[in-house]
Amino acid sequence: MRIAVLGGGNGAHQMAADLTLAGLKVNMFEMPRFKENVEKLLRTGEIETFGGAREGKARLNMASTDIEKVLEDVKHIFIVVPAFAHRPYAELLASYLKRDQTVTLFPGTLGTLEFVKVLRDEGVTWDLTVAETDTLPWACRLVAPATVKVYHTLKRFGVGVFPSKRSRRVTEFLEKIFPIFTHPDVISCGLSSLNPTLHAASVLLNVGRIEYSRGEFYLYEEGITPSVARVVKAVDKERLAIGKAWGYDLTPVEEDLYLSGYGPKGNLWQAVRGSSLTFIKGPTSIESRYLTEDVPYGLVPWVGLAGLVGLDVPVMKSVVWIVSALHGRDYWSEGRTLEKLGISDLSVEEIKRFVAEGEK
Amino acid sequence: MRIAVLGGGNGAHQMAADLTLAGLKVNMFEMPRFKENVEKLLRTGEIETFGGAREGKARLNMASTDIEKVLEDVKHIFIVVPAFAHRPYAELLASYLKRDQTVTLFPGTLGTLEFVKVLRDEGVTWDLTVAETDTLPWACRLVAPATVKVYHTLKRFGVGVFPSKRSRRVTEFLEKIFPIFTHPDVISCGLSSLNPTLHAASVLLNVGRIEYSRGEFYLYEEGITPSVARVVKAVDKERLAIGKAWGYDLTPVEEDLYLSGYGPKGNLWQAVRGSSLTFIKGPTSIESRYLTEDVPYGLVPWVGLAGLVGLDVPVMKSVVWIVSALHGRDYWSEGRTLEKLGISDLSVEEIKRFVAEGEK
């Protein structure tokens, strides 16, 4: 089985290495404009991973910036990139994706819908199957070129498939590799992303320290204090309320941390304190993806989904406003709006049918 | 000239000591229920102050928990207490205030209006003259019982008088003692309080550090980084916009810090970094008055004033929402609402007439 892994960051490296060590043939792709970042990988075709279940040097089937070659004879495409890269990848794949290929975004945070919209706008008319996960399968960091350190391997995470009527086409394959469960649809999965809940408010309440310490900062060790955890839980409760209003029974963040093996069963502060996440350094700057990705591509679409069911989510909105002020940006328009997801003109019932059937 | 100083905290101690050392007779009052806090003061009648312009041991004319005695033969009453104590002091004075006495709140943040409303509700019908300042005249802290350390003596601060047509009755006296300027009215003065602008957002963005360090924290030294200053300025710009919509030309916070002698002329970060405030420790806990006072008694009424002129102030509102979540409180209802100020049923024009003339 040949798999394409698209992306060149922490997660993509670990994905390519782990699947290779598991015996799969992996074609890895990075965009030509980022080729300097992965020079060693492209030259050697090798990635070393340590700290996880499978350790060692993985010799990939291919590492290339040629998308056509990478996608050849591949059935499953794993896109392992930040949310803001979903759109450029969709624009790229519009010309290369084949009918028998499925795409999975690791993770998605509703990125499937943006992905589908771009492909449709680019003229792709045939049935698409695009999945997303609600988190990366690992907490990991590149510690040197083509070298990944794994802090944690998740025991369980969720997958949502668009359209949900074709869920088995993707999950049947994914569950051979990963400890997944299947969300009812991509909306449920997108509302279950761990990062926007866990990162945005907690980093906001530590902005002073991150900057004053010049990045000598460990969010999970020192940043998520009991009071910070209380605000994170306020965001989480709003997320659960959005889920409930949409008809989903979402998992509270502290329970999710427990079920995915991160931390002990307990409240959020306890789950974080007792987790391997405490060893991860960062964010080291205010421009961290913990804010620049998780606010515009996480909280912004969640607030949008809340609006569609007439729910007010003042704490989430407040985090978006203050982070916008912090960065001098307007994340309400720059972020993943309902328009960009292609669902701004639909009712809740129409959206539910769309994500189930694949047709508006 | 005999002056009554009501209150038993940092500011009240310094006020009583400084005025005494300046040659005035000071009667100091603390509420009977707090008498344990000022046991030494009540026993000795002395306060020591150092670090300011006038240093030494001040022997007060009186220090007592008997309000009737304290107010005897006094023309000017200085109330130097946190904003949440304005109401209990108004309730107390309703039975004791005399027609020829003026009251000044150090500082007020619109407390004059709450004060006047309580007195009216308690049946006081005669003309009232109640003033407020936009800051304390000193940055100071009690470092031991009846001992105050002064970090800074303000070179300039503002006073607003209710009703503004009787401004001279108060300012004529105050300007003999303090380097004051006179605001057009108490709304302008209340919108010029330094603390809600300077404290609320900056502490919020340092919650993690304050708690993780167990209070080993210096807000002005380490907490107001360039990024934190940017968010404080976002709050300040909204405050200036409220002022403009109400017809006032308010002073930007960094300019105010410069004019009051705190810091150098420059941007907010520079003004703070170069100020004596950097030597003040704290807040040492999340329950600090920097949040519990400055959010419900500062930002909440400001958002109310913004609403009256149809102005949206999303960053201020967001700070109130997140601090409410942080404390598990509803500061929107607990705080200084327009109802508590007695102006919720008035138009902007009616409020302006009310604060000018003293009659609705």
Short mmCIF file of N, CA, C and O in Angstrom, two decimals, chain A residues 15 62 151 168 216 226 239 251 275 298 303 320 335 350:
data_model
loop_
_atom_site.label_atom_id
_atom_site.label_comp_id
_atom_site.label_asym_id
_atom_site.label_seq_id
_atom_site.Cartn_x
_atom_site.Cartn_y
_atom_site.Cartn_z
N MET A 15 4.70 11.45 10.53
CA MET A 15 3.76 10.59 9.80
C MET A 15 4.52 9.73 8.79
O MET A 15 4.34 8.50 8.73
N MET A 62 9.85 7.74 -1.29
CA MET A 62 10.14 8.91 -2.13
C MET A 62 9.99 10.16 -1.28
O MET A 62 9.11 10.22 -0.41
N TYR A 151 6.76 13.15 21.74
CA TYR A 151 6.48 13.32 23.16
C TYR A 151 5.33 12.41 23.60
O TYR A 151 5.27 11.99 24.73
N ARG A 168 -16.89 4.80 5.66
CA ARG A 168 -16.15 3.54 5.72
C ARG A 168 -15.01 3.48 4.70
O ARG A 168 -14.01 2.81 4.93
N GLU A 216 11.53 31.55 26.77
CA GLU A 216 11.90 30.47 27.70
C GLU A 216 10.63 30.07 28.45
O GLU A 216 10.42 30.42 29.61
N PRO A 226 -4.27 26.72 37.56
CA PRO A 226 -5.71 26.49 37.82
C PRO A 226 -6.61 27.60 37.27
O PRO A 226 -7.67 27.30 36.70
N ARG A 239 -17.82 25.40 23.53
CA ARG A 239 -17.66 24.44 22.43
C ARG A 239 -18.65 23.28 22.58
O ARG A 239 -19.32 22.88 21.62
N THR A 251 -16.86 15.45 23.46
CA THR A 251 -16.11 15.05 24.66
C THR A 251 -15.45 16.27 25.30
O THR A 251 -14.75 17.01 24.62
N SER A 275 0.66 15.28 32.33
CA SER A 275 0.84 14.80 30.95
C SER A 275 2.25 15.05 30.45
O SER A 275 2.96 15.93 30.94
N GLY A 298 -9.68 28.10 14.10
CA GLY A 298 -10.36 27.26 15.08
C GLY A 298 -11.54 28.00 15.69
O GLY A 298 -12.69 27.72 15.40
N VAL A 303 -17.21 30.00 16.24
CA VAL A 303 -18.14 31.10 16.52
C VAL A 303 -19.16 31.18 15.38
O VAL A 303 -20.35 31.41 15.61
N VAL A 320 -10.98 35.83 20.40
CA VAL A 320 -10.70 36.26 19.03
C VAL A 320 -10.44 37.76 18.97
O VAL A 320 -9.49 38.22 18.34
N GLY A 335 -9.85 34.86 8.97
CA GLY A 335 -9.93 33.47 9.40
C GLY A 335 -10.85 32.62 8.54
O GLY A 335 -11.28 33.02 7.46
N GLU A 350 -29.71 22.07 6.04
CA GLU A 350 -29.06 21.93 4.73
C GLU A 350 -27.59 21.56 4.88
O GLU A 350 -27.05 20.76 4.11
#
